[in-house]
Structures are given as C-alpha cells and as structure tokens.
Coordinates of C-alpha atoms in Angstrom, one line a residue:
M1132 CA -26.3 3.0 -13.7
A1133 CA -27.5 -0.5 -13.2
R1134 CA -25.8 -1.9 -10.1
A1135 CA -27.9 -5.0 -9.4
L1136 CA -25.9 -8.2 -9.5
L1137 CA -27.3 -11.7 -10.4
G1138 CA -27.3 -14.2 -7.6
R1139 CA -24.9 -17.1 -7.9
S1140 CA -27.5 -19.8 -8.7
A1141 CA -29.1 -17.7 -11.5
A1142 CA -25.7 -17.1 -13.1
V1143 CA -25.0 -20.8 -13.1
L1144 CA -28.2 -21.6 -14.8
L1145 CA -27.7 -18.9 -17.4
A1146 CA -24.2 -20.2 -18.2
V1147 CA -25.4 -23.7 -18.6
A1148 CA -28.3 -22.6 -20.9
V1149 CA -25.9 -20.7 -23.1
V1150 CA -23.6 -23.6 -23.5
L1151 CA -26.4 -26.1 -24.3
A1152 CA -27.8 -23.7 -26.8
A1153 CA -24.5 -23.3 -28.5
G1154 CA -24.0 -27.0 -28.8
A1155 CA -20.5 -26.9 -30.3
A1156 CA -19.3 -24.3 -27.9
A1157 CA -18.1 -26.8 -25.3
P1158 CA -14.5 -26.3 -24.2
P1159 CA -11.7 -28.5 -25.3
A1160 CA -10.7 -31.4 -23.0
T1161 CA -7.5 -29.6 -22.1
T1162 CA -9.4 -26.7 -20.4
R1163 CA -11.1 -26.7 -17.1
P1164 CA -14.8 -25.6 -17.3
G1165 CA -15.6 -22.3 -15.8
P1166 CA -18.8 -22.2 -13.7
F1167 CA -20.2 -18.9 -14.7
F1168 CA -19.3 -17.7 -18.2
P1169 CA -19.4 -19.5 -21.6
Y1170 CA -16.2 -20.6 -23.2
Q1171 CA -14.8 -18.1 -25.7
P1172 CA -12.5 -19.8 -28.2
D1173 CA -11.2 -16.5 -29.6
I1174 CA -9.7 -15.2 -26.3
R1175 CA -6.0 -14.3 -26.8
P1176 CA -4.0 -17.0 -25.0
A1177 CA -1.7 -14.6 -23.3
P1178 CA -0.6 -15.2 -19.7
V1179 CA -2.1 -12.5 -17.3
V1180 CA -0.2 -11.3 -14.2
F1181 CA -2.4 -9.2 -11.9
V1182 CA -1.2 -7.6 -8.7
V1183 CA -3.4 -5.6 -6.3
F1184 CA -1.7 -3.8 -3.5
D1185 CA -3.8 -2.5 -0.5
E1186 CA -4.1 1.0 0.9
L1187 CA -1.6 2.6 -1.5
P1188 CA -2.3 6.2 -2.5
L1189 CA -0.8 7.3 -5.8
A1190 CA 0.3 10.5 -4.0
S1191 CA 2.8 8.4 -1.9
L1192 CA 4.7 7.5 -5.1
L1193 CA 4.8 11.0 -6.7
D1194 CA 7.6 13.6 -6.8
G1195 CA 7.0 17.3 -6.9
R1196 CA 6.6 17.4 -10.7
G1197 CA 3.8 14.8 -10.7
G1198 CA 5.9 11.9 -11.9
I1199 CA 7.0 8.7 -10.1
D1200 CA 9.7 9.5 -7.7
D1201 CA 12.5 7.4 -9.2
E1202 CA 14.9 7.9 -6.3
R1203 CA 12.5 6.8 -3.6
F1204 CA 10.5 4.3 -5.7
P1205 CA 12.8 3.0 -8.5
G1206 CA 10.7 -0.2 -9.0
F1207 CA 7.5 1.7 -9.7
A1208 CA 9.5 4.1 -12.0
R1209 CA 10.8 1.1 -13.9
L1210 CA 7.3 -0.4 -14.2
A1211 CA 6.0 3.0 -15.6
S1212 CA 8.8 2.9 -18.2
I1213 CA 7.6 -0.4 -19.8
S1214 CA 3.8 0.0 -19.3
T1215 CA 0.9 2.4 -19.7
W1216 CA 0.5 4.4 -16.6
Y1217 CA -3.0 5.8 -16.0
R1218 CA -2.0 8.6 -13.8
N1219 CA -5.6 9.9 -13.5
A1220 CA -7.0 6.7 -12.2
T1221 CA -9.4 6.6 -9.2
T1222 CA -11.3 4.1 -7.1
P1223 CA -15.0 4.5 -6.3
Q1224 CA -14.7 3.0 -2.9
T1225 CA -12.4 3.2 0.1
F1226 CA -12.8 -0.2 1.8
T1227 CA -11.5 -3.4 0.3
K1228 CA -14.7 -5.4 0.5
E1229 CA -16.2 -2.9 -1.9
A1230 CA -13.2 -1.6 -3.8
L1231 CA -11.9 -5.1 -4.8
P1232 CA -15.2 -6.2 -6.3
A1233 CA -15.3 -2.9 -8.3
L1234 CA -11.9 -3.7 -9.7
L1235 CA -12.6 -7.3 -10.6
T1236 CA -16.2 -7.1 -11.8
G1237 CA -16.2 -3.8 -13.8
T1238 CA -19.3 -2.7 -11.9
Y1239 CA -19.8 -0.2 -9.1
P1240 CA -20.2 -2.2 -5.9
V1241 CA -23.2 -2.3 -3.7
R1242 CA -22.3 -0.9 -0.3
Q1243 CA -24.4 -2.5 2.4
V1244 CA -22.9 -3.3 5.8
H1245 CA -23.5 -6.9 7.3
V1246 CA -24.4 -8.3 3.9
T1247 CA -22.1 -10.4 1.8
F1248 CA -22.7 -10.2 -1.9
D1249 CA -21.8 -12.9 -4.4
Y1250 CA -20.1 -11.5 -7.6
P1251 CA -20.2 -14.5 -10.0
R1252 CA -19.4 -12.4 -13.1
N1253 CA -15.8 -11.3 -12.6
L1254 CA -12.2 -11.6 -13.9
F1255 CA -11.9 -15.2 -12.8
S1256 CA -15.2 -16.4 -14.3
L1257 CA -14.4 -14.6 -17.5
L1258 CA -11.1 -16.4 -18.0
G1259 CA -11.8 -19.6 -16.1
R1260 CA -12.3 -21.7 -19.1
T1261 CA -9.3 -20.5 -21.1
H1262 CA -6.8 -19.8 -18.4
E1263 CA -5.5 -21.9 -15.4
I1264 CA -6.1 -19.7 -12.4
R1265 CA -3.5 -19.2 -9.6
A1266 CA -5.0 -16.7 -7.2
S1267 CA -3.9 -15.7 -3.7
D1268 CA -6.0 -13.9 -1.0
V1269 CA -9.2 -13.6 -3.0
P1270 CA -12.5 -13.8 -1.2
A1271 CA -14.6 -16.8 -2.0
N1272 CA -17.5 -14.5 -3.2
L1273 CA -15.2 -13.3 -6.0
C1274 CA -13.3 -16.5 -6.9
P1275 CA -14.9 -19.8 -5.6
P1276 CA -12.8 -22.8 -4.7
D1277 CA -13.8 -24.7 -7.9
L1278 CA -12.0 -21.9 -9.9
C1279 CA -9.3 -20.8 -7.5
D1280 CA -8.3 -24.2 -6.1
A1281 CA -4.6 -24.2 -7.0
P1282 CA -2.5 -24.7 -3.9
V1283 CA -0.2 -21.9 -2.9
R1284 CA 3.3 -23.3 -2.3
P1285 CA 5.2 -21.6 0.5
P1286 CA 8.5 -20.2 -0.6
P1287 CA 11.6 -22.3 0.5
G1288 CA 12.8 -19.6 3.0
P1289 CA 12.8 -15.9 3.7
R1290 CA 13.5 -14.0 0.5
L1291 CA 13.6 -10.6 2.3
L1292 CA 14.6 -9.9 5.9
G1293 CA 11.6 -10.4 8.1
F1294 CA 9.5 -12.3 5.6
G1295 CA 9.2 -15.6 7.3
P1296 CA 6.3 -18.1 7.1
G1297 CA 3.0 -16.4 7.7
E1298 CA 4.3 -12.9 7.0
R1299 CA 2.4 -10.8 4.4
G1300 CA 5.4 -10.7 2.1
S1301 CA 5.8 -14.5 2.1
L1302 CA 2.6 -14.7 0.1
F1303 CA 4.1 -12.5 -2.5
F1304 CA 7.1 -14.7 -3.0
S1305 CA 4.9 -17.7 -3.3
F1306 CA 3.2 -15.8 -6.1
L1307 CA 6.5 -15.0 -7.7
D1308 CA 7.6 -18.7 -7.6
A1309 CA 4.5 -19.7 -9.5
L1310 CA 5.4 -17.3 -12.4
E1311 CA 6.7 -19.6 -15.0
P1312 CA 5.9 -20.4 -18.7
P1313 CA 3.0 -23.0 -18.5
D1314 CA 1.7 -25.4 -21.0
R1315 CA -1.5 -23.4 -21.2
P1316 CA -2.2 -19.7 -20.4
R1317 CA -2.5 -18.8 -16.7
L1318 CA -4.0 -16.0 -14.8
H1319 CA -1.7 -15.2 -11.8
F1320 CA -3.4 -13.0 -9.3
V1321 CA -2.4 -11.8 -5.9
H1322 CA -4.1 -9.3 -3.5
L1323 CA -1.3 -8.3 -1.1
V1324 CA -2.2 -6.5 2.1
L1325 CA 0.8 -4.1 1.8
P1326 CA 1.6 -1.3 2.5
H1327 CA -1.7 -1.5 4.5
G1328 CA -1.2 -0.9 8.2
P1329 CA -0.3 -1.8 10.8
W1330 CA 3.1 -0.5 9.7
R1331 CA 5.8 -2.9 10.8
Y1332 CA 8.3 -3.2 7.9
L1333 CA 11.4 -1.2 7.1
P1334 CA 12.4 -0.8 3.4
S1335 CA 14.8 -3.8 3.9
G1336 CA 11.9 -6.0 4.9
Q1337 CA 13.1 -6.1 8.5
R1338 CA 10.2 -6.2 10.9
Y1339 CA 9.8 -4.1 14.0
D1340 CA 7.2 -4.0 16.7
E1341 CA 4.0 -2.4 15.4
V1342 CA 1.6 -0.3 17.5
D1343 CA -2.0 -0.8 16.7
P1344 CA -3.9 1.4 16.9
M1345 CA -1.2 3.9 15.8
P1346 CA -0.7 6.9 18.1
G1347 CA -2.7 9.6 16.4
E1348 CA -5.6 7.3 15.4
T1349 CA -8.9 7.8 17.2
D1350 CA -12.2 5.9 16.9
R1351 CA -15.1 7.6 15.3
R1352 CA -18.7 6.7 14.8
G1353 CA -19.2 4.8 11.5
R1354 CA -16.6 3.1 9.5
G1355 CA -12.9 3.4 10.1
T1356 CA -10.8 5.7 12.3
S1357 CA -9.8 9.4 12.2
W1358 CA -6.5 11.2 12.7
V1359 CA -6.3 13.5 15.7
P1360 CA -5.4 17.2 15.0
D1361 CA -1.8 16.7 16.1
R1362 CA 0.3 17.2 13.0
W1363 CA 3.3 15.5 14.5
L1364 CA 1.5 12.2 15.2
V1365 CA 0.2 12.2 11.7
A1366 CA 3.7 12.9 10.4
Q1367 CA 5.1 9.9 12.2
A1368 CA 2.4 7.7 10.9
Y1369 CA 3.1 9.0 7.4
Q1370 CA 6.8 8.2 7.8
R1371 CA 6.1 4.6 8.7
H1372 CA 3.6 4.2 5.8
L1373 CA 6.2 5.6 3.3
L1374 CA 9.0 3.3 4.7
Q1375 CA 6.7 0.4 4.2
T1376 CA 5.8 1.6 0.8
R1377 CA 9.5 1.5 -0.1
L1378 CA 9.4 -2.1 0.8
V1379 CA 6.5 -2.5 -1.7
D1380 CA 8.7 -0.9 -4.3
R1381 CA 11.3 -3.5 -3.8
L1382 CA 8.6 -6.2 -4.4
V1383 CA 7.7 -4.5 -7.6
S1384 CA 11.4 -4.6 -8.7
K1385 CA 11.5 -8.3 -7.9
L1386 CA 8.3 -8.9 -9.9
I1387 CA 9.9 -7.3 -13.0
V1388 CA 13.1 -9.3 -12.5
R1389 CA 11.1 -12.6 -12.2
L1390 CA 9.0 -11.7 -15.3
R1391 CA 12.1 -11.0 -17.3
R1392 CA 13.9 -14.2 -16.3
T1393 CA 10.9 -16.4 -17.2
G1394 CA 10.2 -14.6 -20.5
L1395 CA 6.7 -13.5 -19.2
L1396 CA 7.6 -9.8 -19.3
H1397 CA 7.2 -9.8 -23.1
E1398 CA 4.4 -12.3 -23.4
A1399 CA 2.1 -11.4 -20.5
L1400 CA -0.5 -8.9 -19.9
V1401 CA 0.6 -7.3 -16.6
V1402 CA -1.7 -5.2 -14.3
V1403 CA -0.4 -3.5 -11.1
T1404 CA -2.8 -1.4 -9.1
A1405 CA -4.2 -0.8 -5.7
D1406 CA -7.7 -1.1 -4.3
H1407 CA -7.9 2.3 -2.5
G1408 CA -5.7 5.0 -0.8
L1409 CA -5.7 6.6 2.6
G1410 CA -6.4 10.1 3.9
W1411 CA -3.6 12.1 5.6
V1412 CA -5.2 15.3 6.9
P1413 CA -4.9 15.9 10.6
G1414 CA -8.3 15.9 12.3
L1415 CA -10.1 14.1 9.4
P1416 CA -11.1 10.4 8.8
K1417 CA -8.6 8.1 7.3
R1418 CA -11.1 6.3 5.0
L1419 CA -14.2 8.4 4.8
P1420 CA -13.7 10.8 2.0
H1421 CA -13.7 14.6 2.4
E1422 CA -13.0 17.2 -0.3
R1423 CA -9.6 17.7 1.4
T1424 CA -8.7 13.9 1.3
V1425 CA -10.1 13.0 -2.1
A1426 CA -6.7 13.0 -3.8
T1427 CA -5.0 10.5 -1.5
L1428 CA -8.2 8.4 -0.9
A1429 CA -9.3 8.1 -4.5
A1430 CA -6.2 8.4 -6.7
V1431 CA -4.5 5.0 -7.0
P1432 CA -1.5 3.7 -9.1
L1433 CA -2.7 1.8 -12.3
F1434 CA -0.2 0.3 -14.7
V1435 CA -1.1 -1.9 -17.6
K1436 CA 1.5 -3.6 -19.8
A1437 CA 0.1 -5.3 -22.9
P1438 CA 1.7 -8.4 -24.4
G1439 CA 4.7 -7.3 -26.4
Q1440 CA 4.7 -3.7 -25.0
T1441 CA 8.2 -2.5 -24.4
A1442 CA 7.9 1.3 -24.2
G1443 CA 6.1 3.2 -21.4
R1444 CA 3.5 5.8 -22.0
V1445 CA 1.3 8.0 -19.8
S1446 CA -2.5 8.3 -20.2
D1447 CA -4.6 11.1 -18.7
V1448 CA -7.9 9.5 -19.5
P1449 CA -10.1 9.9 -16.4
A1450 CA -9.9 6.2 -15.5
E1451 CA -11.7 4.3 -12.7
T1452 CA -10.8 0.9 -11.3
V1453 CA -14.1 -0.4 -12.8
D1454 CA -12.4 0.1 -16.2
V1455 CA -9.7 -2.5 -15.5
L1456 CA -11.7 -5.6 -16.3
P1457 CA -13.0 -4.2 -19.6
T1458 CA -9.5 -3.2 -20.5
V1459 CA -8.1 -6.6 -19.8
A1460 CA -11.0 -8.1 -21.8
D1461 CA -10.3 -5.7 -24.7
I1462 CA -6.6 -6.6 -24.8
L1463 CA -7.4 -10.3 -24.7
N1464 CA -10.2 -10.1 -27.2
A1465 CA -12.7 -11.4 -24.7
R1466 CA -16.4 -10.5 -24.6
T1467 CA -17.8 -9.2 -21.3
W1468 CA -21.4 -9.4 -20.2
P1469 CA -24.2 -6.9 -20.3
G1470 CA -24.2 -4.6 -17.3
V1471 CA -20.5 -4.0 -17.1
E1472 CA -20.2 -0.3 -16.2
G1473 CA -16.5 0.3 -16.8
I1474 CA -15.1 0.9 -20.3
S1475 CA -11.9 -0.2 -21.9
L1476 CA -9.0 2.2 -21.5
W1477 CA -6.9 0.7 -24.2
A1478 CA -8.3 2.9 -26.9
D1479 CA -7.4 5.9 -24.7
V1480 CA -10.8 7.5 -25.5
P1481 CA -12.2 9.5 -22.7
P1482 CA -15.7 8.4 -21.5
P1483 CA -18.4 11.0 -22.3
D1484 CA -19.6 13.1 -19.4
R1485 CA -18.1 10.8 -16.7
A1486 CA -18.7 12.3 -13.2
R1487 CA -16.4 10.4 -10.9
R1488 CA -17.0 10.0 -7.2
V1489 CA -15.4 8.2 -4.3
V1490 CA -18.2 7.0 -2.2
D1491 CA -20.3 10.2 -2.2
V1492 CA -17.7 12.9 -2.7
P1493 CA -17.2 14.2 -6.3
I1494 CA -13.7 13.9 -7.7
V1495 CA -12.9 17.2 -9.4
A1496 CA -9.6 18.9 -10.3
L1497 CA -7.7 15.8 -9.4
R1498 CA -4.3 16.7 -10.8
R1499 CA -4.4 20.0 -8.8
R1500 CA -5.4 18.2 -5.7
L1501 CA -2.7 15.6 -6.1
R1502 CA -0.1 18.4 -6.4
H1503 CA -1.4 19.8 -3.1
A1504 CA -1.4 16.4 -1.5
V1505 CA 2.3 15.9 -2.4
E1506 CA 3.1 19.4 -1.0
T1507 CA 1.3 18.4 2.2
R1508 CA 3.3 15.2 2.4
Q1509 CA 6.5 17.1 1.9
D1510 CA 5.5 19.5 4.7
L1511 CA 4.8 16.6 7.0
V1512 CA 7.7 14.3 6.4
G1513 CA 10.2 16.1 4.1
D1514 CA 12.7 14.5 1.8
D1515 CA 14.6 12.1 4.1
L1516 CA 12.3 9.5 5.6
W1517 CA 14.9 8.6 8.3
N1518 CA 15.1 12.3 9.4
V1519 CA 11.5 13.2 10.2
A1520 CA 11.4 15.7 13.1
P1521 CA 9.0 18.2 14.6
G1522 CA 9.4 21.8 13.6
R1523 CA 12.9 22.6 12.4
S1524 CA 14.4 20.0 14.7
E1525 CA 15.7 18.0 11.8
E1526 CA 18.6 20.4 11.8
L1527 CA 19.9 18.6 15.0
V1528 CA 20.0 15.2 13.4
G1529 CA 23.6 14.2 12.6
L1530 CA 25.2 16.7 15.0
S1531 CA 27.8 15.4 17.4
R1532 CA 28.2 16.1 21.1
A1533 CA 30.9 18.8 20.2
D1534 CA 28.2 20.7 18.2
L1535 CA 25.8 20.8 21.2
T1536 CA 25.4 22.5 24.6
I1537 CA 24.4 19.8 27.1
V1538 CA 23.2 20.7 30.5
R1539 CA 22.2 18.6 33.6
G1540 CA 18.8 17.2 34.0
T1541 CA 16.1 19.0 35.9
G1542 CA 14.0 16.0 37.1
V1543 CA 12.6 14.7 33.8
T1544 CA 13.2 10.9 33.5
A1545 CA 12.3 8.3 30.9
K1546 CA 11.2 4.7 31.1
S1547 CA 12.0 2.6 28.2
T1548 CA 12.8 -1.1 27.5
A1549 CA 13.9 -0.2 24.0
V1550 CA 17.5 0.6 25.0
E1551 CA 18.2 -2.9 26.1
R1552 CA 16.6 -4.4 23.0
L1553 CA 18.5 -2.1 20.7
V1554 CA 22.0 -2.8 22.1
R1555 CA 21.4 -6.5 21.8
A1556 CA 19.8 -6.4 18.3
D1557 CA 21.5 -7.6 15.1
P1558 CA 21.2 -4.6 12.7
K1559 CA 21.3 -7.1 9.8
G1560 CA 18.8 -9.5 11.3
R1561 CA 15.3 -10.4 10.2
A1562 CA 13.9 -8.3 13.0
F1563 CA 15.2 -5.0 14.3
P1564 CA 13.6 -2.9 17.1
A1565 CA 13.6 0.3 15.0
L1566 CA 10.7 1.8 16.8
F1567 CA 12.3 3.5 19.8
E1568 CA 9.6 4.3 22.4
G1569 CA 9.3 5.3 26.0
I1570 CA 7.5 7.3 28.7
L1571 CA 8.6 10.7 30.1
E1572 CA 8.0 11.4 33.7
G1573 CA 8.4 14.6 35.6
V1574 CA 7.4 16.8 32.7
P1575 CA 5.6 20.0 33.9
D1576 CA 1.8 20.0 33.1
G1577 CA 0.9 21.3 29.7
R1578 CA 4.4 20.9 28.3
R1579 CA 5.1 18.6 25.3
P1580 CA 8.9 18.7 25.0
R1581 CA 11.0 17.7 22.0
V1582 CA 13.2 14.7 22.6
A1583 CA 16.5 13.9 21.0
V1584 CA 18.0 10.4 20.8
M1585 CA 21.8 10.1 20.6
V1586 CA 23.6 7.0 19.5
E1587 CA 27.3 6.9 20.1
G1588 CA 27.6 10.6 20.5
T1589 CA 25.6 11.6 17.4
I1590 CA 21.9 12.7 17.3
A1591 CA 20.1 9.9 15.5
A1592 CA 16.4 11.2 15.8
V1593 CA 14.4 14.0 17.2
T1594 CA 10.8 13.5 18.2
R1595 CA 8.1 15.1 20.5
S1596 CA 6.2 13.7 23.4
F1597 CA 2.4 13.1 23.3
D1598 CA -0.4 12.1 25.6
W1599 CA -1.5 8.5 25.2
H1600 CA -3.7 6.7 27.7
G1601 CA -2.8 9.2 30.5
L1602 CA 0.9 9.0 30.0
Q1603 CA 3.4 11.1 28.1
W1604 CA 5.0 8.9 25.4
F1605 CA 7.6 9.5 22.7
T1606 CA 8.4 7.4 19.7
A1607 CA 11.1 7.6 16.9
I1608 CA 12.2 5.3 14.1
L1609 CA 15.9 4.6 14.2
R1610 CA 17.9 3.4 11.2
P1611 CA 19.5 0.0 11.7
G1612 CA 22.7 1.3 10.0
L1613 CA 23.4 3.5 13.0
F1614 CA 24.2 0.3 15.0
G1615 CA 27.1 -2.1 14.7
D1616 CA 28.2 -5.2 16.4
G1617 CA 29.0 -3.5 19.7
E1618 CA 26.7 -2.3 22.5
E1619 CA 26.2 1.4 21.4
K1620 CA 25.6 3.9 24.0
I1621 CA 22.2 5.5 23.7
R1622 CA 21.4 8.8 25.4
L1623 CA 18.2 10.8 25.7
F1624 CA 17.7 14.6 25.9
V1625 CA 15.0 17.2 26.1
V1626 CA 15.6 19.8 23.4
D1627 CA 15.6 23.2 25.2
D1628 CA 16.5 25.4 22.3
V1629 CA 17.0 24.3 18.6
A1630 CA 18.7 27.5 17.4
G1631 CA 21.1 27.4 20.4
R1632 CA 21.5 23.6 20.2
T1633 CA 20.9 23.3 23.9
L1634 CA 19.9 19.9 25.2
T1635 CA 19.1 18.7 28.8
R1636 CA 20.1 15.2 29.7
V1637 CA 17.3 12.7 30.6
A1638 CA 18.0 9.7 32.7
I1639 CA 16.7 6.4 31.3
E1640 CA 15.4 4.0 33.8

C-alpha cells in the first residue's frame, strides 16, 4: 500500500492549481476557503458530529454475549440502538499520534519516532470549504489554525461533579454547548482523553487522587509500559479503568440528549469511536501488541449514524479506522483524493482479501479473541465494580461485625492519611477520596496479607498488600455512598481465614 504523504507546501500548490484550472469552481462568498482541498459543491450539507475517545477497548463495553452491556453502559447501548455499530472494527496503531491520523486521513500512518508528519489531506481539509469547523484537541499537523480557529467557549460551570475548569470533561461540555443548528453546516469534532489514564474519576464524575504510574505498571524498553505479573494489581487497575469508562458512558448519554434537544440527532451524521485500546494481560505490555492482547488493543467501538437514521443495525464487516473517513465522504457525497487506503463501510461490502494488523501483529479470529477477553475481564473484576477483591474475598464484602470472628492484633500496624480525609469528605462533593491507601508495617517477610476495610461495622472492601518502592502498600476503592454526613468509624483488618471469616484487627496510625 502506498503510505507516502504529500508535504504541506506541495498540497497547497496542488489545491491552488486545481481551483485555478476549474475557474468557476471558486466557493461562494458564504463559505470559508479550505487551504488544501478543492471546493465540492455537491457535498451533502449535513451537520457532522464526530467524537473520538481515547484508550477505550471495545471489550470494556461488552457483555458475555458479545453485545453492549446495557446495564453497565446504557449510553453506548442507546447509541447502538440508533446507529450502525461496526462491532468488528479495529485500529492499526496503539498510540494516539499514529492512530488519530489513521482515523482522520483514511491512510495507514507512518510510524517514526522523533519526526512530526504533516497530514494536509484529512477530514478537516475535505470539509473545510463547505462546513464551519469546531474542533477541540486536534494536533496542528491535522487541523491547522486557519481551519480550526473557532474559539472553544468554557462551560458556565461544572456540569458533572469534579468537572471544573481545566478538567478533561470540561472540554466535552464546551463541545456539547456548541452543538446547535447553525446557519451553515458545521463539523463538530472532539478528541477527548477519556477514559485514558491516569484514572481519577468515579462514574459520578467525582474526582479522587490518582496514582501515576499506577501500581502494577513497570517501565520497559521501547514505547509504553507493561503490567507486572501480579494479577491483583492488574485487577485493581482494570476496576479503575471501568469505573472511568462508566463516566464516559454518561457523557455519551448527555451527547444523545443534547443532539435530540437541538434537532441534530435526526439531521446530523454522527460518528463515535476511539483511537485505540489497551492490553490487560498480567506480565505483558499495555500498548505493544501481542497475540494475547490483540483483542483489547485493536478492537475499538465504532458507531456511525447517518442523517435520518433512526433504527440501529450491526455490521460484521472487518472494518478498520482508516475506513471512517471514506465512509463519512460516501454518506456526504464527497470525493476523496487518490491514495486513500480505507474503504467506505456504508455499502456493507467486505473488502477483498483484507489482512488486518495492529502495528505488526496479525488480527485473526477477532470475535473469538474478544469473547476470551471478556471472560478474562470477568475473571479479574467480576460483575460488581465496587466489589473487586482478591481470590474469593468478595464474599466478605457487606458482612457485619456480627458475621465475623475478630481477634486481637499481632503487631501489624498501618499508616494512612486516608482515614482523616474520608471522615471529613462530602460524599456528594466534586472530589471524594475514594482511593483508600496505606502502608502496612510489621508484616512477616514474604507474606502479602489480604486487608479488609470496615466502615461503620460493615466490610466495605477487601484488598491485598503489595511491594511498592520498598514498602508494603494496600489500596482499595470505596463507594461514596458508604459515607454520610457524620464521621464514620473506619477500621482495618488482616484477613486470616476467608471461609472461617476470621479477621485480625490492625491499628491505624
């Protein structure tokens, strides 16, 4: 496949030459000239709403049957019910600086570290003469200021708990506020760095203190980081990713509501997707693909709602994100340029002999691998995201003091500042210290005990200690709903025996 891209200056000269040769092809005075692509008078004047989430594996949204989990992610399920869901879609790259150009140019990106490429032929230059562009968080090498110069108005105030000025979600609400029926067609575009880590949001939007790097991450030679082999640390990271993904689902619901209220839901071409996923196998890299991580790294959500579409459908075409731009062009009756390597998905015709890859790893048997990825996710975190525990310790969560055998401590103590912050926190406030963490001291060498957190006489969470920078740490996510207006008593225990429900009291200093 041809992957060479024209430099910006050459593209400008080519566009000018085409316009001069056409003579009468100059745009009307009501349009703003696009710098790279000739004006196309026959483009369908439909509004375009384009949302790209970051680091969102499709497997995170799926239930055990391969559909969108409508209980955990009702927003995405609603989106699937009114759009075409390409449930076999994959990305060719696993880092945004290569995956986003693939999505917006319809060509496989050139991967070369320390070099910034210009991509003058892209979605924005294609529609720049017919559509007013409102774009947020787009690199200048994809959408230069003379196209994407519309100011982003900050929202009047937090629209979700924790989404104050400067927060990632604040950008999304600025994007929502700009969604309104204009005098001329608009392209509304946002690249939102969610649910991308560091993970710091609960589904409510409340912010808690993140830890970056996340316990369980380790540096590796080359690009990105890897997971350590400890399954429990990976499970805790997965829990936090999924909690933040539930927040993203709320944003999708708010998008649908806003589109409906403005009338754009019927009129607009809507695209919702992600640039890449994330690997979740203990001991393997998070971003460098491996045959065991292909499903969660390559498979991404892709929803396309055409103007006037009201009923959802599912397509199993082996789609790639390079197909998104040709699909948008097809729906809008726009002509793309020679060298576009993607194909339009709108005809639902499978491309002949397409061998998909993510970076350099072949993508084969994707549906089967996705099912296995969902099973792995269930094994790591289970059904209740607030009740993730090591081993079978989740059986302890919810038990009261009367259900347990509590014995005196044997010299193990804990240091934690989280208790003081929790008892003073507003459970309905914009920020809530849900990440309960501390350091165990006095633990015999080689032992990694399970730790139970009790709030007002009931077990709220169970976790396990781990070595981190020479100390033995523990972390757990606590639900804000466990706390009221008073200063709840928080107790800590070492779990001696799950079956016997025997706990040893740990003094908190």
